[in-house]
Amino acid sequence: MSEFTRRKFLKFAGAAGAASAAGLTLSGCEGPGAGASAKSSQASTGPAHVVVIGGGFGGATAAKYIRKLDPSVKVTLIEKAKTYYTCPGSNWVLGGMRTIASIGQTYDSLASKHGVKVVHDWVTGIDAEKRHVALESGGHMSYDRLIVSPGIDFKWDGIEGYNEEVSKTIPHAWKAGHQTATLYQQLAGMRDGGTFVICPPPNPFRCPPGPYERVSMVAHFMKQHKPKSKIIILDAKPKFSKQGLFTQGWKDLYGFGTDNSMIEYIPSPNGKVVRIDAKNRVAIAGDLEEEYKADVLNVIPAQKAGWIAAHSGLTNESGWCPVNPLTWESTLVPHVHVIGDSSIAGKMPKSGYSANSQAKVCAAAVVDMLAGREPGTPSWVNTCYSLVGPNYGISVAAVYTLSEAGVVGVKGAGGLTPADGNRSLEAIYADSWWTNVTDDIWG
Amino acid sequence: MTKTLAKIALAATALLVAQMALAEAGGAMIGRTCNGCHGTDGVSKGAAPSLKGLPADYLAKAMKDFKADARPATIMNRIAKGYSDAELGAVAQYFATMK
């Protein structure tokens, strides 16, 4: 960090980001006048107004922490759903370890405890010139700073025969809620001796270890209730997150690698799904177009930034949103910040904890900028637990810092559960993680 | 004339700031990253320990021991290695003095 200078930072940041960072540098040096000059750039008079789009891990954290850091700032959170079901923990529902209701979050505490104005609506457009958002219900809402945290959207054109309509009966369950409940009902209704076929997506995607925790939880469910059943993983990738830990766990619990293995893993190229025959629940994979008949089929499509990001000029050619990691302000649209899965976050994975951590850095920077102060040196963490079985937890962690190359992991820190790690204790901490991170966001 | 001078002074100051190195992250900035696992303001509702109000010297020693693999851990030994001793001291102070 010490060799890293603001000058170099300005060089690596995009044009809009550089311009806004330069503006900050000036206002930070102006002394008593700084606050006034920052205020004069606000769209409204009176208290500053921050609008947050999206009430998931990123958006709800940003809304809460802005209010905690500066109660004089007005915050409006716009989220369509009245209950948000957390993707972390949704695989535990599939394993029969939790109910779907138990992972639901409401916005009551954000409103009553933290003074966030929660509006259940849908943003149809962002006018960056006028600094307002258009609402589905009609009318506009002005902002001084806008924080966009829309999660992911699916690329429906990646696999022939699989689309949004088909996903109602062959679920992706990669946004938790109805989709999770549908997949659980299908698994619960499956015959003993049936086959569950899961098709994880190509990189980059939300929650890299998620599909493999899902395999583990379904294996746990099968072992209890339908022990003759099989699981086939048809993977679009040649390798996956926490692979060594998962495969060891599958050996320990589900006979992986033996003749009697419950789980069969077919990586790319042979496992890459090219077509779905929805009517017959068949996945067709690999150059040889091998057919895999499923009793329950779970297709997780390739992903891109959430809808509003793509429709507001916040995405680049990659389909994701470039940001200045000092503030998470878009490098394409000034006064608009993008956090969470939609953002291009350097080495940080697309995870709930990453979104929570990015939201706090963004919240602090927004509060500083509104007050005419220089944003502080940022710091981020990701912690990610997966359950292989109810008493078998594994984890990956990292500490991130800002360098010339963007957001990078601190060398020598972080990493995976060691080979001799305490799996049963990590399972307890996985549960603790969910309890505390959801309370840190919606509590 | 005064205006031009002011502009030059501003530009010079901006240049100075531009050449300043980014400081280490502060105790509050780091402390907020802990809250995801240890609860908002370090008040845990799960198995992870609460941090709020613990003595600063105890917290700093615990984290330095995690960093040196001198204290049993599942994940904190991996995380504590991401910070300088000064940063660990600052985050200890943050939770110790939290109101």
Coordinates of C-alpha atoms in Angstrom, one line a residue:
Chain A
M1 CA 0.0 0.0 0.0
S2 CA 2.7 2.5 0.9
E3 CA 4.3 2.6 -2.6
F4 CA 0.8 3.2 -4.0
T5 CA 0.1 6.8 -4.7
R6 CA -2.9 8.8 -5.6
R7 CA -1.3 10.0 -8.8
K8 CA -0.9 6.4 -9.9
F9 CA -4.4 5.7 -8.8
L10 CA -5.7 8.5 -11.0
K11 CA -3.8 7.0 -13.9
F12 CA -5.4 3.6 -13.5
A13 CA -8.9 4.8 -12.8
G14 CA -11.2 5.4 -15.8
A15 CA -11.9 8.9 -17.2
A16 CA -15.1 9.6 -15.1
G17 CA -13.6 8.1 -12.0
A18 CA -10.4 10.1 -12.5
A19 CA -12.3 13.3 -12.9
S20 CA -14.4 12.7 -9.8
A21 CA -11.3 11.7 -7.8
A22 CA -9.5 14.8 -8.9
G23 CA -12.6 16.9 -7.9
L24 CA -12.3 15.2 -4.4
T25 CA -8.7 16.0 -4.1
L26 CA -9.4 19.6 -4.7
S27 CA -12.3 19.9 -2.3
G28 CA -10.4 18.0 0.3
C29 CA -7.7 20.8 0.3
E30 CA -10.0 23.7 0.4
G31 CA -10.5 23.9 4.1
P32 CA -13.7 25.4 5.6
G33 CA -15.1 26.1 2.2
A34 CA -15.0 22.4 1.1
G35 CA -18.3 21.4 2.6
A36 CA -20.1 24.3 0.9
S37 CA -18.6 23.6 -2.5
A38 CA -19.6 19.9 -2.2
K39 CA -23.1 20.9 -1.2
S40 CA -23.4 23.3 -4.2
S41 CA -23.0 20.3 -6.5
Q42 CA -26.0 18.6 -5.0
A43 CA -29.1 18.2 -7.1
S44 CA -31.4 19.2 -4.2
T45 CA -31.2 21.7 -1.4
G46 CA -31.5 20.6 2.3
P47 CA -30.2 17.3 3.5
A48 CA -28.3 15.2 1.0
H49 CA -30.3 12.4 -0.5
V50 CA -28.9 9.0 -1.4
V51 CA -31.0 6.6 -3.4
V52 CA -30.1 2.9 -3.3
I53 CA -31.5 0.5 -5.9
G54 CA -31.7 -3.1 -4.7
G55 CA -32.3 -4.5 -1.2
G56 CA -29.9 -7.5 -1.3
F57 CA -26.6 -8.0 0.4
G58 CA -25.0 -4.9 -1.2
G59 CA -27.9 -2.4 -1.3
A60 CA -29.4 -3.0 2.1
T61 CA -25.9 -2.8 3.7
A62 CA -25.1 0.5 2.0
A63 CA -28.5 2.0 3.1
K64 CA -28.0 0.9 6.7
Y65 CA -24.4 2.0 7.0
I66 CA -24.9 5.4 5.4
R67 CA -27.5 6.1 8.1
K68 CA -25.2 4.8 10.8
L69 CA -22.2 6.9 9.6
D70 CA -24.2 10.1 9.0
P71 CA -27.8 10.3 10.3
S72 CA -28.2 13.7 8.6
V73 CA -28.1 12.0 5.1
K74 CA -31.6 10.9 3.8
V75 CA -31.5 7.4 2.4
T76 CA -34.2 5.8 0.2
L77 CA -34.0 2.1 -0.6
I78 CA -35.9 1.0 -3.7
E79 CA -36.6 -2.7 -3.8
K80 CA -39.5 -4.5 -5.5
A81 CA -39.8 -7.5 -3.1
K82 CA -41.2 -7.2 0.4
T83 CA -39.3 -10.3 1.5
Y84 CA -35.8 -11.1 0.3
Y85 CA -34.6 -14.7 0.4
T86 CA -30.9 -15.0 0.9
C87 CA -29.0 -17.1 -1.7
P88 CA -26.5 -18.1 1.1
G89 CA -28.5 -20.7 3.1
S90 CA -30.8 -21.5 0.2
N91 CA -28.8 -24.7 -0.5
W92 CA -29.4 -25.7 3.2
V93 CA -33.1 -25.5 2.3
L94 CA -32.5 -28.1 -0.5
G95 CA -30.7 -30.3 2.1
G96 CA -33.8 -30.2 4.3
M97 CA -31.9 -28.4 7.0
R98 CA -33.8 -25.2 6.9
T99 CA -37.2 -24.0 5.7
I100 CA -37.5 -21.4 2.9
A101 CA -39.3 -19.1 5.4
S102 CA -36.4 -19.1 7.8
I103 CA -34.1 -17.5 5.2
G104 CA -36.5 -14.6 4.4
Q105 CA -35.5 -11.1 5.3
T106 CA -37.8 -8.1 5.6
Y107 CA -37.0 -4.3 5.5
D108 CA -38.8 -3.5 8.8
S109 CA -35.6 -2.9 10.8
L110 CA -34.0 -0.8 8.1
A111 CA -37.0 1.5 8.3
S112 CA -37.8 1.5 12.0
K113 CA -34.3 1.2 13.6
H114 CA -32.1 3.0 11.0
G115 CA -34.5 5.5 9.4
V116 CA -34.1 4.3 5.8
K117 CA -37.1 5.1 3.7
V118 CA -38.0 1.8 2.0
V119 CA -40.0 2.0 -1.2
H120 CA -41.3 -1.2 -2.8
D121 CA -41.0 -0.2 -6.5
W122 CA -39.0 -0.9 -9.6
V123 CA -36.6 1.6 -11.2
T124 CA -37.3 1.8 -15.0
G125 CA -34.5 4.2 -15.8
I126 CA -31.7 6.5 -14.5
D127 CA -31.3 10.0 -15.8
A128 CA -27.7 10.8 -14.9
E129 CA -27.9 14.4 -16.2
K130 CA -31.0 15.4 -14.1
R131 CA -29.8 13.0 -11.3
H132 CA -33.1 11.2 -10.9
V133 CA -34.5 7.7 -11.3
A134 CA -37.8 6.9 -12.9
L135 CA -40.2 4.6 -11.1
E136 CA -42.5 1.9 -12.5
S137 CA -45.4 3.3 -10.3
G138 CA -44.9 6.7 -12.1
G139 CA -42.9 9.8 -11.2
H140 CA -39.3 10.4 -10.5
M141 CA -37.0 10.5 -7.4
S142 CA -34.0 12.9 -7.3
Y143 CA -30.6 11.9 -5.8
D144 CA -27.3 13.5 -4.9
R145 CA -25.6 10.1 -5.0
L146 CA -27.1 6.9 -6.4
I147 CA -26.0 3.4 -5.3
V148 CA -26.9 0.6 -7.7
S149 CA -26.8 -3.0 -6.4
P150 CA -29.0 -5.0 -8.7
G151 CA -27.3 -8.4 -8.4
I152 CA -27.2 -10.6 -11.5
D153 CA -29.3 -11.3 -14.6
F154 CA -29.1 -14.4 -16.7
K155 CA -27.9 -14.8 -20.3
W156 CA -30.8 -16.7 -21.7
D157 CA -29.1 -17.3 -25.1
G158 CA -26.2 -19.5 -23.8
I159 CA -27.9 -22.9 -23.9
E160 CA -30.3 -23.9 -26.7
G161 CA -33.7 -24.9 -25.3
Y162 CA -33.3 -23.2 -22.0
N163 CA -35.0 -19.8 -21.3
E164 CA -36.9 -17.8 -18.8
E165 CA -40.1 -19.7 -19.5
V166 CA -38.5 -23.1 -19.2
S167 CA -36.9 -22.1 -15.9
K168 CA -40.3 -22.1 -14.3
T169 CA -40.4 -25.9 -14.6
I170 CA -36.6 -26.6 -14.8
P171 CA -35.4 -24.2 -12.2
H172 CA -32.1 -22.4 -11.9
A173 CA -32.7 -21.6 -8.2
W174 CA -29.8 -19.1 -8.5
K175 CA -32.1 -16.3 -7.2
A176 CA -33.5 -17.6 -4.0
G177 CA -37.3 -17.8 -3.3
H178 CA -39.9 -19.4 -5.5
Q179 CA -37.1 -21.0 -7.6
T180 CA -35.6 -22.6 -4.5
A181 CA -39.0 -23.9 -3.4
T182 CA -39.7 -25.4 -6.8
L183 CA -36.4 -27.2 -6.9
Y184 CA -37.0 -28.5 -3.3
Q185 CA -40.4 -29.8 -4.2
Q186 CA -39.1 -31.6 -7.2
L187 CA -36.3 -33.2 -5.2
A188 CA -38.7 -34.2 -2.4
G189 CA -41.1 -35.8 -5.0
M190 CA -38.3 -37.7 -6.8
R191 CA -38.3 -41.5 -6.8
D192 CA -35.6 -43.3 -4.9
G193 CA -33.1 -44.4 -7.6
G194 CA -33.7 -41.2 -9.6
T195 CA -31.1 -39.0 -11.1
F196 CA -30.5 -35.3 -10.2
V197 CA -28.6 -33.5 -13.0
I198 CA -27.0 -30.1 -12.1
C199 CA -25.4 -27.8 -14.8
P200 CA -23.2 -25.1 -13.2
P201 CA -22.5 -22.0 -15.2
P202 CA -19.3 -20.7 -16.8
N203 CA -17.2 -18.0 -15.0
P204 CA -17.8 -15.4 -13.8
F205 CA -20.9 -16.0 -11.8
R206 CA -22.5 -15.4 -8.4
C207 CA -21.2 -17.5 -5.6
P208 CA -18.4 -19.7 -7.2
P209 CA -18.7 -22.5 -4.6
G210 CA -22.5 -22.5 -4.6
P211 CA -23.2 -25.2 -7.2
Y212 CA -20.9 -27.6 -5.4
E213 CA -22.4 -26.9 -2.0
R214 CA -25.8 -27.5 -3.6
V215 CA -24.5 -30.9 -4.9
S216 CA -23.4 -31.7 -1.3
M217 CA -26.7 -30.7 0.3
V218 CA -28.7 -32.7 -2.3
A219 CA -26.4 -35.7 -1.6
H220 CA -27.1 -35.3 2.1
F221 CA -30.9 -35.2 1.4
M222 CA -30.7 -38.2 -0.9
K223 CA -28.6 -40.2 1.6
Q224 CA -31.3 -39.7 4.2
H225 CA -34.4 -40.2 2.1
K226 CA -33.5 -41.7 -1.4
P227 CA -30.2 -43.5 -1.0
K228 CA -30.3 -45.3 -4.4
S229 CA -30.3 -41.9 -6.2
K230 CA -27.5 -40.4 -8.2
I231 CA -26.2 -36.9 -8.9
I232 CA -24.5 -35.9 -12.1
I233 CA -22.6 -32.6 -12.4
L234 CA -22.4 -31.4 -16.0
D235 CA -19.9 -28.5 -15.6
A236 CA -19.3 -25.7 -18.1
K237 CA -15.8 -25.3 -16.5
P238 CA -12.8 -27.6 -16.2
K239 CA -12.4 -26.9 -12.5
F240 CA -14.2 -25.2 -9.6
S241 CA -13.9 -23.2 -6.3
K242 CA -12.8 -25.2 -3.2
Q243 CA -12.5 -28.3 -5.5
G244 CA -10.1 -30.1 -3.3
L245 CA -12.1 -29.5 -0.1
F246 CA -15.4 -30.5 -1.8
T247 CA -14.1 -33.7 -3.3
Q248 CA -12.5 -34.7 0.0
G249 CA -15.8 -34.0 1.6
W250 CA -17.7 -36.1 -1.0
K251 CA -15.2 -39.0 -0.4
D252 CA -15.7 -38.7 3.4
L253 CA -19.5 -38.5 3.3
Y254 CA -20.9 -39.8 -0.1
G255 CA -18.5 -42.4 -1.4
F256 CA -17.1 -40.1 -4.1
G257 CA -14.5 -41.9 -6.3
T258 CA -15.7 -45.4 -5.4
D259 CA -17.9 -47.7 -7.5
N260 CA -20.7 -46.8 -5.2
S261 CA -20.3 -43.0 -5.5
M262 CA -23.5 -41.0 -5.3
I263 CA -21.9 -38.1 -7.2
E264 CA -20.5 -38.2 -10.7
Y265 CA -18.5 -35.1 -11.8
I266 CA -18.1 -34.4 -15.6
P267 CA -16.1 -31.3 -16.2
S268 CA -15.7 -29.3 -19.5
P269 CA -15.3 -30.1 -22.3
N270 CA -17.4 -33.3 -22.0
G271 CA -19.7 -31.7 -19.3
K272 CA -20.4 -28.5 -21.1
V273 CA -24.2 -28.5 -21.8
V274 CA -25.1 -27.4 -25.3
R275 CA -28.8 -28.1 -25.4
I276 CA -31.7 -28.8 -23.1
D277 CA -34.6 -31.0 -24.1
A278 CA -37.1 -29.6 -21.6
K279 CA -40.0 -31.8 -22.5
N280 CA -38.0 -35.0 -21.7
R281 CA -35.7 -33.5 -19.0
V282 CA -32.6 -34.3 -21.0
A283 CA -29.4 -32.3 -20.9
I284 CA -27.1 -32.7 -24.0
A285 CA -23.4 -32.1 -23.3
G286 CA -20.0 -32.2 -24.9
D287 CA -18.8 -32.4 -28.5
L288 CA -20.3 -35.8 -28.8
E289 CA -23.7 -34.5 -27.6
E290 CA -24.1 -37.2 -25.0
E291 CA -27.6 -37.3 -23.5
Y292 CA -28.2 -37.2 -19.8
K293 CA -31.7 -38.1 -18.7
A294 CA -32.7 -36.4 -15.4
D295 CA -35.6 -37.0 -13.0
V296 CA -34.8 -33.5 -11.6
L297 CA -32.8 -31.1 -13.7
N298 CA -31.2 -27.9 -12.4
V299 CA -29.7 -25.5 -15.1
I300 CA -27.8 -22.5 -13.8
P301 CA -27.3 -20.1 -16.8
A302 CA -24.3 -17.8 -17.6
Q303 CA -24.7 -14.4 -15.9
K304 CA -24.3 -10.7 -16.4
A305 CA -25.0 -7.5 -14.4
G306 CA -28.5 -6.9 -13.2
W307 CA -31.1 -5.3 -15.6
I308 CA -30.9 -1.7 -14.5
A309 CA -27.1 -1.6 -14.8
A310 CA -27.2 -2.8 -18.4
H311 CA -30.1 -0.4 -19.3
S312 CA -28.4 2.7 -17.8
G313 CA -25.0 2.7 -19.5
L314 CA -23.2 1.3 -16.4
T315 CA -21.9 -1.9 -18.1
N316 CA -18.9 -2.3 -20.5
E317 CA -18.4 -4.9 -23.2
S318 CA -18.0 -7.6 -20.5
G319 CA -21.6 -7.2 -19.4
W320 CA -20.4 -6.0 -15.9
C321 CA -19.8 -2.6 -14.4
P322 CA -16.4 -0.9 -14.1
V323 CA -16.0 1.1 -10.9
N324 CA -13.4 3.2 -9.1
P325 CA -12.7 0.9 -6.1
L326 CA -11.9 3.8 -3.8
T327 CA -15.5 4.9 -3.9
W328 CA -17.3 2.3 -6.1
E329 CA -18.4 5.1 -8.3
S330 CA -19.0 4.1 -11.9
T331 CA -16.2 5.0 -14.3
L332 CA -18.9 5.5 -16.9
V333 CA -21.6 7.5 -15.2
P334 CA -20.8 10.1 -12.6
H335 CA -22.6 10.2 -9.2
V336 CA -23.7 6.6 -9.7
H337 CA -22.0 3.9 -7.6
V338 CA -22.2 0.2 -8.4
I339 CA -21.6 -2.5 -5.8
G340 CA -22.0 -6.3 -5.4
D341 CA -22.3 -8.9 -8.1
S342 CA -22.8 -6.4 -10.9
S343 CA -19.5 -4.6 -10.3
I344 CA -16.1 -5.5 -11.6
A345 CA -14.4 -5.9 -8.3
G346 CA -10.8 -6.9 -9.1
K347 CA -9.9 -10.1 -7.3
M348 CA -13.0 -10.2 -5.1
P349 CA -15.5 -13.0 -5.9
K350 CA -19.2 -12.4 -6.5
S351 CA -20.4 -13.3 -3.0
G352 CA -22.7 -11.9 -0.4
Y353 CA -19.9 -11.1 2.0
S354 CA -18.0 -9.3 -0.8
A355 CA -21.1 -7.2 -1.5
N356 CA -21.5 -6.4 2.2
S357 CA -17.8 -5.4 2.4
Q358 CA -18.0 -3.3 -0.8
A359 CA -21.2 -1.6 0.4
K360 CA -19.4 -0.4 3.6
V361 CA -16.5 1.1 1.7
C362 CA -19.0 2.7 -0.7
A363 CA -21.2 4.0 2.2
A364 CA -18.2 5.6 3.9
A365 CA -16.9 7.2 0.7
V366 CA -20.4 8.6 -0.2
V367 CA -20.8 10.1 3.3
D368 CA -17.3 11.6 3.0
M369 CA -17.9 13.0 -0.5
L370 CA -21.2 14.5 0.5
A371 CA -19.4 16.3 3.4
G372 CA -16.6 17.4 1.2
R373 CA -14.0 15.1 2.8
E374 CA -11.5 12.8 1.1
P375 CA -12.6 9.1 1.3
G376 CA -10.5 7.0 3.6
T377 CA -8.1 4.2 2.6
P378 CA -10.4 1.3 1.8
S379 CA -10.1 -2.3 3.1
W380 CA -12.2 -5.3 2.3
V381 CA -12.8 -8.9 3.5
N382 CA -14.5 -11.9 2.0
T383 CA -15.4 -14.9 4.1
C384 CA -17.3 -17.8 2.6
Y385 CA -18.5 -21.0 4.2
S386 CA -20.0 -24.0 2.5
L387 CA -21.6 -27.1 4.1
V388 CA -20.6 -30.5 2.7
G389 CA -22.8 -32.1 5.4
P390 CA -24.7 -30.8 8.4
N391 CA -21.6 -31.2 10.6
Y392 CA -19.0 -30.7 7.9
G393 CA -18.1 -27.1 7.0
I394 CA -15.3 -25.7 4.8
S395 CA -14.3 -22.1 4.1
V396 CA -12.3 -19.7 2.1
A397 CA -11.3 -16.2 3.2
A398 CA -9.3 -13.2 1.9
V399 CA -8.3 -9.7 2.9
Y400 CA -8.3 -7.2 0.1
T401 CA -6.5 -3.9 -0.4
L402 CA -6.2 -1.3 -3.2
S403 CA -3.2 -1.5 -5.4
E404 CA -2.2 -0.1 -8.8
A405 CA -3.8 -3.3 -10.2
G406 CA -7.1 -2.5 -8.5
V407 CA -8.5 -4.6 -5.7
V408 CA -6.1 -7.4 -4.8
G409 CA -5.8 -10.0 -2.1
V410 CA -3.1 -9.2 0.6
K411 CA -0.3 -11.7 0.0
G412 CA 0.3 -14.3 2.6
A413 CA -3.2 -13.9 4.0
G414 CA -6.5 -15.8 3.4
G415 CA -6.9 -19.1 1.8
L416 CA -8.8 -22.4 2.3
T417 CA -9.6 -24.6 5.3
P418 CA -6.4 -26.6 5.8
A419 CA -6.4 -30.4 5.3
D420 CA -6.5 -31.0 9.0
G421 CA -9.0 -28.2 9.7
N422 CA -11.9 -28.7 12.2
R423 CA -14.9 -29.4 9.8
S424 CA -17.5 -29.7 12.6
L425 CA -16.5 -26.4 14.2
E426 CA -16.5 -24.7 10.8
A427 CA -20.1 -26.0 10.3
I428 CA -21.1 -24.2 13.5
Y429 CA -19.3 -21.1 12.3
A430 CA -21.1 -21.4 8.9
D431 CA -24.4 -21.1 10.8
S432 CA -23.0 -18.2 12.8
W433 CA -21.8 -16.5 9.6
W434 CA -25.4 -16.6 8.2
T435 CA -26.9 -15.3 11.4
N436 CA -24.5 -12.4 11.8
V437 CA -24.2 -11.3 8.2
T438 CA -27.9 -11.2 7.7
D439 CA -28.3 -9.3 11.0
D440 CA -25.5 -6.9 9.8
I441 CA -27.6 -6.2 6.7
W442 CA -31.3 -6.4 7.5
G443 CA -31.2 -6.2 11.4
Chain B
M1 CA -5.0 38.3 -10.4
T2 CA -5.9 37.1 -6.9
K3 CA -8.2 34.5 -8.6
T4 CA -5.4 33.2 -10.8
L5 CA -3.0 33.0 -7.8
A6 CA -5.7 31.1 -5.9
K7 CA -6.0 28.7 -8.8
I8 CA -2.3 28.1 -9.0
A9 CA -2.2 27.5 -5.2
L10 CA -5.0 25.0 -5.5
A11 CA -3.4 23.2 -8.3
A12 CA -0.1 23.0 -6.4
T13 CA -1.9 21.6 -3.3
A14 CA -3.7 19.1 -5.5
L15 CA -0.4 18.0 -6.9
L16 CA 1.0 17.5 -3.4
V17 CA -2.0 15.4 -2.4
A18 CA -1.7 13.4 -5.6
Q19 CA 1.9 12.5 -4.7
M20 CA 0.9 11.5 -1.1
A21 CA 0.9 7.7 -0.5
L22 CA -2.5 6.3 0.6
A23 CA -2.3 5.7 4.3
E24 CA -3.0 2.4 6.0
A25 CA -6.7 1.7 6.5
G26 CA -8.1 3.1 9.8
G27 CA -9.5 1.0 12.7
A28 CA -13.2 1.9 11.7
M29 CA -12.7 1.0 8.1
I30 CA -11.2 -2.4 9.0
G31 CA -13.6 -2.9 11.9
R32 CA -16.6 -2.7 9.7
T33 CA -15.3 -5.6 7.6
C34 CA -15.4 -7.7 10.8
N35 CA -19.1 -7.1 11.4
G36 CA -20.3 -9.6 8.8
C37 CA -19.0 -12.5 11.0
H38 CA -18.9 -10.8 14.4
G39 CA -22.2 -8.8 14.2
T40 CA -22.9 -5.1 13.7
D41 CA -20.6 -3.1 16.0
G42 CA -19.0 -6.4 17.0
V43 CA -22.2 -7.6 18.8
S44 CA -22.6 -11.3 17.8
K45 CA -25.9 -13.2 17.7
G46 CA -24.2 -16.5 16.7
A47 CA -21.2 -18.7 17.8
A48 CA -18.6 -16.1 16.7
P49 CA -17.5 -14.1 19.7
S50 CA -18.6 -10.5 20.3
L51 CA -15.8 -8.0 20.1
K52 CA -17.5 -4.8 21.4
G53 CA -16.0 -3.5 24.6
L54 CA -13.3 -6.1 25.0
P55 CA -10.0 -4.6 26.3
A56 CA -7.9 -3.2 23.5
D57 CA -4.7 -5.0 24.7
Y58 CA -6.5 -8.3 24.8
L59 CA -8.0 -7.9 21.3
A60 CA -4.6 -6.8 19.9
K61 CA -2.8 -9.7 21.5
A62 CA -5.4 -12.2 20.3
M63 CA -5.1 -11.0 16.7
K64 CA -1.3 -10.8 16.7
D65 CA -1.3 -14.4 18.1
F66 CA -3.7 -15.5 15.3
K67 CA -1.3 -13.8 12.8
A68 CA 1.6 -15.8 14.3
D69 CA -0.3 -19.1 14.4
A70 CA 0.2 -19.0 18.2
R71 CA -3.5 -19.2 19.0
P72 CA -5.9 -22.0 18.0
A73 CA -8.1 -20.9 15.1
T74 CA -10.3 -22.1 12.2
I75 CA -10.3 -18.9 10.0
M76 CA -8.9 -16.0 12.1
N77 CA -5.3 -17.1 11.5
R78 CA -5.9 -16.8 7.8
I79 CA -7.5 -13.3 8.2
A80 CA -5.2 -11.8 10.7
K81 CA -2.2 -12.2 8.4
G82 CA -3.8 -9.6 6.1
Y83 CA -2.9 -6.7 8.4
S84 CA 0.1 -4.9 9.9
D85 CA 0.5 -4.9 13.7
A86 CA -0.5 -1.2 13.6
E87 CA -3.7 -2.0 11.8
L88 CA -4.5 -4.8 14.3
G89 CA -3.9 -2.3 17.1
A90 CA -6.2 0.3 15.5
V91 CA -9.0 -2.2 15.0
A92 CA -8.6 -3.4 18.6
Q93 CA -8.9 0.2 19.7
Y94 CA -12.1 0.6 17.5
F95 CA -13.9 -2.3 19.2
A96 CA -12.6 -1.6 22.7
T97 CA -13.8 2.0 22.7
M98 CA -17.1 1.5 20.8
K99 CA -20.0 3.1 22.6

